[in-house]
Coordinates of N, CA and C in Angstrom, one line a residue:
Chain A
X193 N 73.0 73.8 9.6 CA 72.3 73.2 8.4 C 73.3 72.4 7.6
X194 N 74.2 71.6 8.3 CA 75.2 70.9 7.6 C 74.7 69.6 6.9
X195 N 73.7 68.9 7.5 CA 73.2 67.6 6.9 C 74.2 66.5 7.1
X196 N 74.7 66.0 6.0 CA 75.7 64.9 6.1 C 77.0 65.4 5.6
X197 N 78.1 65.2 6.4 CA 79.4 65.7 6.0 C 80.4 64.6 5.9
X198 N 81.1 64.5 4.8 CA 82.1 63.4 4.5 C 83.5 64.0 4.5
X199 N 84.4 63.4 5.1 CA 85.8 63.8 5.0 C 86.7 62.5 4.8
X200 N 87.7 62.6 3.9 CA 88.0 63.8 3.1 C 87.2 63.7 1.8
X201 N 87.4 64.7 1.0 CA 86.7 64.8 -0.3 C 87.4 64.1 -1.4
X202 N 88.7 64.1 -1.3 CA 89.6 63.4 -2.3 C 90.7 62.7 -1.5
X203 N 91.2 61.6 -2.1 CA 92.3 60.9 -1.5 C 92.9 60.0 -2.5
X204 N 94.3 59.9 -2.5 CA 95.0 59.0 -3.3 C 95.8 58.0 -2.4
X205 N 95.6 56.8 -2.5 CA 96.3 55.8 -1.7 C 97.2 54.9 -2.5
X206 N 98.2 54.4 -1.9 CA 99.0 53.3 -2.6 C 98.4 52.0 -2.2
X207 N 98.5 51.0 -3.1 CA 98.1 49.6 -2.8 C 98.7 49.2 -1.5
X208 N 97.8 48.6 -0.6 CA 98.2 48.1 0.7 C 98.1 49.1 1.8
X209 N 97.9 50.4 1.5 CA 97.7 51.4 2.6 C 96.3 51.3 3.2
X210 N 96.2 51.8 4.4 CA 94.9 51.8 5.0 C 94.4 53.3 5.2
X211 N 93.1 53.4 5.3 CA 92.5 54.7 5.6 C 91.1 54.6 6.2
X212 N 90.6 55.7 6.7 CA 89.3 55.7 7.3 C 88.6 56.9 6.7
X213 N 87.4 56.7 6.2 CA 86.5 57.7 5.7 C 85.5 58.0 6.9
X214 N 85.3 59.3 7.1 CA 84.4 59.7 8.2 C 83.1 60.3 7.6
X215 N 82.0 59.9 8.2 CA 80.7 60.5 7.9 C 80.1 61.0 9.2
X216 N 79.6 62.2 9.1 CA 78.9 62.8 10.3 C 77.6 63.4 9.8
X217 N 76.5 63.2 10.6 CA 75.2 63.7 10.3 C 74.7 64.4 11.6
X218 N 74.0 65.5 11.3 CA 73.5 66.3 12.5 C 71.9 66.3 12.4
X219 N 71.3 65.3 11.9 CA 69.8 65.3 11.7 C 69.2 64.3 12.7
X220 N 70.0 63.7 13.5 CA 69.5 62.7 14.5 C 68.9 61.5 13.8
X221 N 69.4 61.1 12.6 CA 68.9 60.0 11.9 C 69.4 58.7 12.5
X222 N 68.5 57.7 12.6 CA 68.9 56.4 13.1 C 69.8 55.6 12.2
X223 N 69.4 55.6 10.9 CA 70.0 54.8 9.9 C 71.1 55.5 9.2
X224 N 72.2 54.8 8.9 CA 73.3 55.4 8.1 C 73.8 54.3 7.2
X225 N 74.4 54.8 6.1 CA 74.8 53.9 5.0 C 76.1 54.3 4.3
X226 N 76.8 53.4 3.8 CA 78.0 53.6 2.9 C 77.7 53.0 1.6
X227 N 77.8 53.8 0.5 CA 77.7 53.3 -0.9 C 79.0 53.6 -1.6
X228 N 79.2 52.8 -2.7 CA 80.2 53.1 -3.6 C 79.6 53.3 -5.0
X229 N 80.1 54.2 -5.8 CA 79.6 54.5 -7.1 C 80.6 54.2 -8.1
X230 N 80.3 53.3 -9.1 CA 81.2 53.0 -10.2 C 80.5 53.2 -11.5
X231 N 81.2 53.6 -12.5 CA 80.5 53.8 -13.8 C 79.7 52.6 -14.3
X232 N 78.5 52.9 -14.7 CA 77.6 51.8 -15.3 C 77.0 50.9 -14.3
X233 N 77.3 51.1 -13.0 CA 76.8 50.2 -11.9 C 76.0 50.9 -10.9
X234 N 75.7 52.2 -11.0 CA 74.9 52.9 -10.0 C 75.7 52.9 -8.7
X235 N 74.9 53.0 -7.6 CA 75.4 53.0 -6.3 C 75.1 51.7 -5.6
X236 N 76.1 51.1 -5.1 CA 76.0 49.8 -4.4 C 76.3 49.9 -2.9
X237 N 75.5 49.3 -2.1 CA 75.6 49.4 -0.7 C 76.7 48.5 -0.2
X238 N 77.6 49.2 0.6 CA 78.8 48.5 1.2 C 78.4 47.9 2.6
X239 N 78.1 48.8 3.5 CA 77.6 48.5 4.9 C 76.6 49.5 5.3
X240 N 75.8 49.1 6.3 CA 74.8 50.1 6.8 C 74.7 49.8 8.3
X241 N 74.0 50.8 9.0 CA 73.8 50.7 10.4 C 72.4 51.2 10.7
X242 N 71.7 50.5 11.6 CA 70.3 50.9 11.9 C 70.3 51.5 13.3
X243 N 71.4 51.7 13.9 CA 71.5 52.4 15.2 C 72.9 52.4 15.8
X244 N 73.1 53.2 16.8 CA 74.4 53.3 17.4 C 74.8 51.9 17.9
X245 N 76.0 51.5 17.6 CA 76.6 50.2 18.0 C 76.2 49.1 17.1
X246 N 75.5 49.3 16.1 CA 75.1 48.2 15.1 C 75.6 48.5 13.8
X247 N 76.0 47.4 13.1 CA 76.4 47.5 11.7 C 75.9 46.2 11.0
X248 N 75.8 46.3 9.7 CA 75.4 45.1 8.9 C 76.0 45.2 7.5
X249 N 76.2 44.0 6.9 CA 76.8 44.0 5.5 C 75.7 44.3 4.5
X250 N 76.2 45.0 3.5 CA 75.4 45.3 2.3 C 75.7 44.4 1.1
X251 N 75.7 44.9 0.0 CA 75.8 44.2 -1.3 C 77.3 43.8 -1.6
X252 N 78.2 44.8 -1.2 CA 79.6 44.6 -1.6 C 80.5 44.9 -0.4
X253 N 80.5 44.1 0.7 CA 81.2 44.5 1.9 C 82.7 44.1 2.0
X254 N 83.1 43.2 1.1 CA 84.5 42.6 1.2 C 85.5 43.7 1.0
X255 N 86.5 43.7 2.0 CA 87.6 44.7 1.9 C 87.3 45.9 2.7
X256 N 86.1 46.0 3.4 CA 85.8 47.2 4.1 C 85.3 46.8 5.5
X257 N 85.5 47.7 6.5 CA 85.0 47.5 7.8 C 84.3 48.8 8.2
X258 N 83.4 48.8 9.1 CA 82.7 50.0 9.6 C 82.5 50.0 11.1
X259 N 82.3 51.2 11.6 CA 82.0 51.3 13.0 C 81.0 52.4 13.2
X260 N 80.1 52.3 14.2 CA 79.1 53.3 14.6 C 79.1 53.4 16.1
X261 N 80.1 54.0 16.6 CA 80.3 54.2 18.1 C 79.4 55.3 18.6
X262 N 79.1 56.3 17.8 CA 78.2 57.4 18.1 C 77.1 57.5 17.1
X263 N 76.0 57.9 17.5 CA 74.8 57.9 16.6 C 75.1 58.8 15.4
X264 N 75.8 59.9 15.6 CA 76.0 60.8 14.5 C 77.1 60.5 13.6
X265 N 78.0 59.5 13.9 CA 79.1 59.2 13.1 C 79.1 57.8 12.6
X266 N 79.6 57.6 11.3 CA 79.7 56.3 10.7 C 81.0 56.2 9.9
X267 N 81.9 55.4 10.4 CA 83.2 55.3 9.8 C 83.4 54.1 8.9
X268 N 84.0 54.4 7.7 CA 84.3 53.3 6.8 C 85.8 53.1 6.7
X269 N 86.3 51.9 6.9 CA 87.7 51.6 6.9 C 88.1 50.7 5.8
X270 N 89.3 51.0 5.2 CA 89.9 50.1 4.2 C 91.2 49.7 4.9
X271 N 91.3 48.4 5.2 CA 92.5 47.9 5.9 C 93.7 47.8 5.0
X272 N 93.5 47.3 3.8 CA 94.6 47.2 2.8 C 94.1 47.5 1.4
X273 N 94.2 48.8 1.0 CA 93.6 49.2 -0.2 C 94.0 48.5 -1.4
X274 N 93.1 48.3 -2.3 CA 93.4 47.6 -3.6 C 92.9 48.5 -4.7
X275 N 93.5 48.4 -5.9 CA 93.0 49.2 -7.1 C 91.5 49.0 -7.4
X276 N 91.0 47.9 -7.1 CA 89.5 47.6 -7.3 C 88.7 48.5 -6.4
X277 N 89.3 49.1 -5.4 CA 88.5 50.0 -4.5 C 88.5 51.4 -4.9
X278 N 89.1 51.7 -6.0 CA 89.0 53.0 -6.6 C 87.6 53.3 -7.0
X279 N 87.0 54.4 -6.4 CA 85.6 54.6 -6.6 C 85.3 55.9 -6.0
X280 N 84.0 56.3 -6.1 CA 83.5 57.4 -5.3 C 82.6 56.9 -4.2
X281 N 82.8 57.3 -3.0 CA 82.1 56.7 -1.9 C 81.1 57.8 -1.3
X282 N 79.9 57.3 -1.1 CA 78.9 58.2 -0.5 C 78.4 57.7 0.8
X283 N 78.2 58.6 1.7 CA 77.6 58.3 3.0 C 76.2 58.9 2.9
X284 N 75.2 58.2 3.5 CA 73.9 58.7 3.6 C 73.2 58.4 4.9
X285 N 72.2 59.1 5.3 CA 71.5 58.8 6.5 C 70.0 59.0 6.3
X286 N 69.2 58.3 7.1 CA 67.7 58.4 6.9 C 67.0 58.1 8.3
X287 N 65.7 58.4 8.3 CA 64.8 57.9 9.3 C 64.5 56.5 9.0
X288 N 64.1 55.7 10.0 CA 63.7 54.3 9.7 C 62.3 54.3 9.1
X289 N 62.0 53.3 8.3 CA 60.7 53.2 7.7 C 59.6 53.1 8.8
X290 N 58.4 53.4 8.4 CA 57.3 53.4 9.4 C 57.0 54.8 9.9
X291 N 58.0 55.8 9.6 CA 57.7 57.1 10.0 C 57.4 57.9 8.7
X292 N 56.5 58.8 8.9 CA 56.0 59.6 7.7 C 57.2 60.2 6.9
X293 N 58.1 60.8 7.7 CA 59.2 61.5 7.0 C 60.1 60.5 6.3
X294 N 60.0 59.3 6.6 CA 60.9 58.3 6.0 C 60.8 58.2 4.5
X295 N 59.6 58.6 4.0 CA 59.4 58.5 2.5 C 60.1 59.6 1.8
X296 N 60.8 60.5 2.5 CA 61.6 61.4 1.8 C 63.0 60.9 1.4
X297 N 63.2 59.6 1.7 CA 64.5 59.0 1.2 C 65.6 59.3 2.1
X298 N 66.8 59.4 1.5 CA 68.0 59.6 2.2 C 68.5 61.0 2.1
X299 N 69.4 61.4 3.0 CA 70.2 62.6 2.8 C 71.6 62.1 2.6
X300 N 72.2 62.6 1.5 CA 73.5 62.1 1.1 C 74.6 63.2 1.4
X301 N 75.8 62.7 1.7 CA 77.0 63.5 1.7 C 77.4 63.8 0.3
X302 N 78.5 64.6 0.2 CA 78.9 65.1 -1.2 C 79.9 64.1 -1.8
X303 N 80.2 63.0 -1.1 CA 81.1 62.0 -1.7 C 82.6 62.2 -1.5
X304 N 83.3 61.1 -1.6 CA 84.7 61.0 -1.5 C 85.3 60.3 -2.7
X305 N 86.1 61.0 -3.5 CA 86.7 60.3 -4.6 C 88.0 59.7 -4.1
X306 N 88.1 58.4 -4.2 CA 89.3 57.6 -3.7 C 89.9 56.9 -4.9
X307 N 91.2 57.2 -5.1 CA 92.0 56.5 -6.1 C 93.1 55.7 -5.4
X308 N 93.2 54.4 -5.8 CA 94.2 53.5 -5.3 C 95.1 53.1 -6.4
X309 N 96.4 53.5 -6.2 CA 97.4 53.3 -7.3 C 98.4 52.1 -6.9
Chain B
X231 N 65.8 39.3 -3.6 CA 66.3 40.7 -3.5 C 65.7 41.6 -4.5
X232 N 65.6 42.8 -4.2 CA 65.1 43.8 -5.1 C 66.1 44.2 -6.1
X233 N 65.7 44.4 -7.3 CA 66.6 44.9 -8.4 C 65.9 46.1 -9.1
X234 N 66.7 47.0 -9.6 CA 66.2 48.2 -10.3 C 67.0 48.2 -11.6
X235 N 66.3 48.4 -12.7 CA 67.0 48.4 -14.0 C 66.7 49.7 -14.8
X236 N 67.7 50.4 -15.2 CA 67.5 51.5 -16.1 C 68.2 51.1 -17.5
X237 N 67.4 50.9 -18.5 CA 67.8 50.4 -19.7 C 68.4 51.4 -20.7
X238 N 68.4 52.7 -20.3 CA 68.9 53.7 -21.2 C 70.2 54.3 -20.5
X239 N 71.4 53.9 -20.9 CA 72.6 54.5 -20.3 C 72.7 56.0 -20.6
X240 N 72.2 56.4 -21.8 CA 72.3 57.8 -22.2 C 71.1 58.2 -22.9
X241 N 70.7 59.5 -22.7 CA 69.6 60.1 -23.4 C 69.9 61.5 -23.7
X242 N 69.3 62.1 -24.7 CA 69.5 63.5 -25.0 C 68.2 64.1 -25.4
X243 N 68.1 65.4 -25.2 CA 66.9 66.1 -25.5 C 67.2 67.6 -25.8
X244 N 66.4 68.1 -26.7 CA 66.6 69.5 -27.0 C 66.0 70.4 -25.9
X245 N 66.6 71.5 -25.7 CA 66.1 72.5 -24.7 C 64.6 72.8 -25.0
X246 N 63.8 72.8 -24.0 CA 62.4 73.1 -24.1 C 61.5 71.9 -24.5
X247 N 62.1 70.8 -24.9 CA 61.4 69.6 -25.2 C 61.2 68.7 -24.0
X248 N 60.5 67.6 -24.2 CA 60.1 66.7 -23.2 C 60.9 65.4 -23.4
X249 N 61.3 64.8 -22.3 CA 62.1 63.6 -22.3 C 61.5 62.6 -21.2
X250 N 61.6 61.3 -21.5 CA 61.1 60.4 -20.5 C 62.2 59.3 -20.3
X251 N 62.6 59.2 -19.0 CA 63.6 58.2 -18.6 C 62.9 57.0 -18.0
X252 N 63.3 55.8 -18.4 CA 62.7 54.6 -18.0 C 63.3 53.9 -16.8
X253 N 62.5 53.2 -16.1 CA 63.0 52.5 -14.9 C 62.0 51.3 -14.7
X254 N 62.6 50.1 -14.5 CA 61.8 49.0 -14.0 C 62.4 48.4 -12.8
X255 N 61.6 47.7 -12.0 CA 62.1 47.2 -10.8 C 61.4 45.8 -10.5
X256 N 62.1 45.0 -9.7 CA 61.5 43.7 -9.3 C 61.5 43.6 -7.8
X257 N 60.3 43.2 -7.3 CA 60.2 43.1 -5.8 C 59.0 42.2 -5.5
X258 N 59.1 41.6 -4.4 CA 58.0 40.7 -3.9 C 57.2 41.5 -2.8
X259 N 57.7 42.7 -2.5 CA 57.0 43.4 -1.4 C 55.8 44.2 -1.9
X260 N 54.9 44.4 -1.1 CA 53.7 45.1 -1.5 C 53.7 46.6 -1.2
X261 N 54.5 47.0 -0.2 CA 54.6 48.4 0.2 C 56.0 48.8 0.1
X262 N 56.2 49.9 -0.6 CA 57.6 50.4 -0.9 C 57.5 51.9 -1.4
X263 N 58.7 52.5 -1.5 CA 58.8 53.8 -2.1 C 59.7 53.7 -3.3
X264 N 59.5 54.6 -4.2 CA 60.3 54.8 -5.4 C 60.8 56.2 -5.5
X265 N 62.0 56.4 -6.0 CA 62.6 57.7 -6.0 C 63.3 57.9 -7.4
X266 N 63.4 59.2 -7.8 CA 64.4 59.6 -8.8 C 65.3 60.6 -8.2
X267 N 66.6 60.3 -8.3 CA 67.7 61.2 -7.9 C 68.4 61.8 -9.1
X268 N 68.8 63.0 -8.9 CA 69.6 63.7 -10.0 C 71.1 63.9 -9.4
X269 N 72.1 63.6 -10.2 CA 73.4 63.8 -9.8 C 74.1 64.7 -10.9
X270 N 74.3 66.0 -10.7 CA 75.0 66.8 -11.6 C 76.5 66.6 -11.5
X271 N 77.3 67.3 -12.3 CA 78.7 67.1 -12.2 C 79.3 67.4 -10.8
X272 N 78.6 68.1 -10.0 CA 79.1 68.4 -8.7 C 79.1 67.2 -7.8
X273 N 78.5 66.1 -8.2 CA 78.4 64.8 -7.6 C 77.4 64.7 -6.5
X274 N 76.8 65.8 -6.1 CA 75.7 65.8 -5.1 C 74.5 65.0 -5.5
X275 N 74.0 64.2 -4.7 CA 72.7 63.5 -5.0 C 71.5 64.3 -4.5
X276 N 70.7 64.6 -5.5 CA 69.6 65.5 -5.3 C 68.3 64.8 -5.5
X277 N 67.4 64.7 -4.5 CA 66.1 64.1 -4.7 C 65.2 64.9 -5.6
X278 N 64.7 64.2 -6.7 CA 63.9 64.9 -7.7 C 62.4 64.7 -7.4
X279 N 62.0 63.4 -7.1 CA 60.6 63.1 -6.9 C 60.5 61.8 -6.3
X280 N 59.5 61.5 -5.6 CA 59.3 60.3 -4.9 C 57.8 59.8 -5.1
X281 N 57.6 58.5 -4.9 CA 56.3 57.9 -5.1 C 56.1 56.8 -4.1
X282 N 55.0 56.9 -3.4 CA 54.6 55.8 -2.4 C 53.8 54.8 -3.2
X283 N 54.1 53.5 -3.1 CA 53.5 52.5 -3.8 C 52.0 52.3 -3.6
X284 N 51.6 52.7 -2.4 CA 50.1 52.6 -2.1 C 49.3 53.7 -2.7
X285 N 50.0 54.7 -3.3 CA 49.2 55.8 -3.9 C 49.1 55.5 -5.4
X286 N 47.9 55.6 -5.9 CA 47.6 55.4 -7.3 C 48.0 56.6 -8.1
X287 N 47.8 57.8 -7.5 CA 48.1 59.0 -8.3 C 49.6 59.2 -8.5
X288 N 49.9 59.5 -9.7 CA 51.3 59.8 -10.1 C 51.8 61.1 -9.4
X289 N 53.0 61.0 -8.9 CA 53.6 62.2 -8.3 C 54.1 63.2 -9.3
X290 N 54.0 64.5 -8.9 CA 54.4 65.6 -9.8 C 55.1 66.6 -9.0
X291 N 56.2 67.1 -9.5 CA 57.0 68.2 -8.9 C 57.4 69.2 -10.0
X292 N 56.6 70.2 -10.1 CA 56.9 71.2 -11.2 C 57.0 70.6 -12.5
X293 N 58.2 70.7 -13.2 CA 58.3 70.1 -14.5 C 58.6 68.6 -14.5
X294 N 58.7 68.0 -13.4 CA 59.0 66.6 -13.3 C 57.7 65.8 -12.8
X295 N 57.5 64.7 -13.5 CA 56.4 63.9 -13.2 C 56.7 62.4 -13.4
X296 N 56.0 61.5 -12.8 CA 56.3 60.1 -13.0 C 55.1 59.4 -13.6
X297 N 55.4 58.3 -14.2 CA 54.3 57.3 -14.6 C 54.6 56.1 -13.9
X298 N 53.8 55.8 -12.8 CA 54.0 54.7 -12.0 C 53.0 53.6 -12.3
X299 N 53.5 52.5 -12.8 CA 52.6 51.4 -13.2 C 53.0 50.2 -12.3
X300 N 52.2 50.1 -11.2 CA 52.6 49.1 -10.1 C 52.5 47.6 -10.7
X301 N 51.5 47.3 -11.4 CA 51.4 45.9 -11.9 C 52.6 45.6 -12.8
X302 N 53.0 46.5 -13.6 CA 54.1 46.3 -14.6 C 55.4 46.6 -13.9
X303 N 55.4 47.1 -12.7 CA 56.7 47.4 -12.0 C 57.5 48.3 -12.8
X304 N 56.9 49.4 -13.2 CA 57.5 50.4 -14.1 C 57.4 51.8 -13.4
X305 N 58.4 52.6 -13.5 CA 58.5 53.9 -12.8 C 59.3 54.9 -13.7
X306 N 58.7 55.5 -14.7 CA 59.4 56.4 -15.6 C 59.3 57.8 -15.1
X307 N 60.3 58.6 -15.5 CA 60.4 60.0 -15.1 C 60.2 60.8 -16.4
X308 N 59.3 61.8 -16.4 CA 59.1 62.7 -17.5 C 59.6 64.1 -17.1
X309 N 60.4 64.6 -17.9 CA 60.9 66.0 -17.7 C 60.3 66.9 -18.8
X310 N 59.5 67.8 -18.5 CA 58.9 68.7 -19.4 C 59.7 70.0 -19.5
X311 N 59.6 70.7 -20.7 CA 60.3 72.0 -20.9 C 61.7 71.9 -20.4
X312 N 62.5 70.9 -20.9 CA 63.9 70.7 -20.4 C 64.7 71.9 -20.5
X313 N 65.5 72.0 -19.4 CA 66.4 73.2 -19.3 C 67.9 72.7 -19.3
X314 N 68.8 73.6 -19.6 CA 70.2 73.2 -19.6 C 70.6 72.6 -18.2
X315 N 70.1 73.2 -17.2 CA 70.4 72.7 -15.8 C 69.9 71.4 -15.5
X316 N 69.1 70.8 -16.4 CA 68.6 69.4 -16.1 C 69.6 68.4 -16.5
X317 N 70.7 68.8 -17.2 CA 71.7 67.8 -17.7 C 72.4 67.2 -16.4
X318 N 72.4 65.9 -16.4 CA 72.9 65.2 -15.2 C 72.7 63.7 -15.4
X319 N 73.3 63.0 -14.4 CA 73.0 61.6 -14.3 C 71.7 61.4 -13.4
X320 N 70.8 60.6 -13.9 CA 69.6 60.4 -13.1 C 69.5 58.9 -12.7
X321 N 69.2 58.7 -11.4 CA 69.1 57.4 -10.8 C 67.7 57.1 -10.3
X322 N 67.2 56.0 -10.7 CA 66.0 55.4 -10.1 C 66.4 54.6 -8.9
X323 N 65.5 54.7 -7.8 CA 65.9 53.9 -6.6 C 64.6 53.4 -6.0
X324 N 64.8 52.3 -5.3 CA 63.7 51.6 -4.6 C 64.0 51.4 -3.1
X325 N 63.0 51.6 -2.3 CA 63.2 51.4 -0.8 C 62.0 50.7 -0.3
X326 N 62.2 49.5 0.4 CA 61.2 48.8 1.1 C 60.6 49.6 2.2
X327 N 59.3 49.4 2.5 CA 58.7 50.2 3.5 C 58.8 49.6 4.9
X328 N 59.3 48.4 5.0 CA 59.3 47.8 6.3 C 60.8 47.5 6.8
X329 N 61.0 47.6 8.1 CA 62.3 47.3 8.6 C 62.7 45.9 8.4
X330 N 61.7 45.0 8.4 CA 62.1 43.6 8.4 C 62.5 43.1 7.0
X331 N 62.2 43.9 6.0 CA 62.6 43.4 4.7 C 63.5 44.4 4.0
X332 N 64.5 43.9 3.4 CA 65.5 44.6 2.6 C 66.3 45.6 3.4
X333 N 66.2 45.6 4.7 CA 67.0 46.4 5.6 C 66.7 47.9 5.4
X334 N 65.6 48.2 4.7 CA 65.3 49.6 4.4 C 66.3 50.3 3.6
X335 N 67.1 49.5 2.9 CA 68.1 50.1 2.1 C 67.6 50.6 0.8
X336 N 68.2 51.6 0.2 CA 67.9 52.1 -1.1 C 68.7 51.3 -2.2
X337 N 68.0 50.7 -3.1 CA 68.6 50.0 -4.2 C 68.5 50.8 -5.5
X338 N 69.6 51.0 -6.1 CA 69.7 52.0 -7.2 C 69.8 51.2 -8.6
X339 N 69.3 51.9 -9.6 CA 69.5 51.5 -11.0 C 70.9 51.9 -11.4
X340 N 71.3 51.6 -12.7 CA 72.6 51.9 -13.2 C 72.8 53.3 -13.5
X341 N 71.7 54.1 -13.7 CA 71.8 55.5 -14.1 C 71.6 55.7 -15.5
X342 N 71.0 56.9 -15.8 CA 70.9 57.4 -17.2 C 71.5 58.8 -17.3
X343 N 72.5 58.9 -18.2 CA 73.1 60.2 -18.4 C 72.3 61.1 -19.3
X344 N 71.7 62.2 -18.9 CA 70.9 63.0 -19.7 C 71.7 64.2 -20.2
X345 N 71.7 64.4 -21.5 CA 72.3 65.6 -22.1 C 71.2 66.5 -22.6
X346 N 71.3 67.8 -22.4 CA 70.3 68.8 -22.9 C 71.0 69.6 -23.9
X347 N 70.5 69.6 -25.1 CA 71.2 70.4 -26.2 C 70.5 71.7 -26.4
X348 N 71.3 72.8 -26.5 CA 70.7 74.1 -26.7 C 70.1 74.3 -28.1

C-alpha cells in the first residue's frame, strides 16, 4: 500500500553539483508528474509523462531533465544545481482523463526538500 | 492556459466556527475537475474534496463543502465546525477533462494558510 514513494526526502547540494530524484509508484498509473513548491507560488509543474518512454515540459522545465524508462518510475535530474532550485519537489501520478477514477485527482509523494548552497 | 487564483494568503478561524476559502479560475474548457487539497506541516498533499464541472450540485464531504459557480468561475471551500487539525495550507486546483487539452495537468493556486485558534 505504498502509493507514490520519493527518495531522498532531504538533500543539500553545492552549486554546480548534480543529483537525481527518484519517484516510484505501484498503482499502475499511466501519468506521472514532477512539481516544485515555493512559498507564495503554489505548486508548479516541471515535467510530466503520459506513459512509459514519453516526457513533456511543464511550466518551469529549465535546468531539469526527466526520464521514464519504466512505467512505475519517473526520475528528475538536476545537471548543475543552482540556488534558485532550492525548493520542495513533489512527484505525483494519476490515471488519464476519460476514466471514471481519473476525477479523484492525483496521488502525491511526500516530497523532497532540496537546498542548494 | 488555465490559471487558478487564491486571493487570501492567510485566514484564521476560531475553533468550532465556519470559514470560507476563496478560489477563482480561468479556462476556456467546458469540461474539467476542481479540487481542494490540504497540506499540513507534514508536507503530505491530502485530497479534501473534488467537483466535476458538469455537475450542478455542490460537493460535500462531512464538514467540508464547496460553492461551485461555473459561470463566475468560482470554487470556494467552506469548513464547518473548524477543528485544530484543520490548520494547514489549502490549495485549490484545476484539471482539464480531456487528454488533448492542458495535458491533463493539475494547475494549482498560490495557497491559503489556515490557522485555527482554540
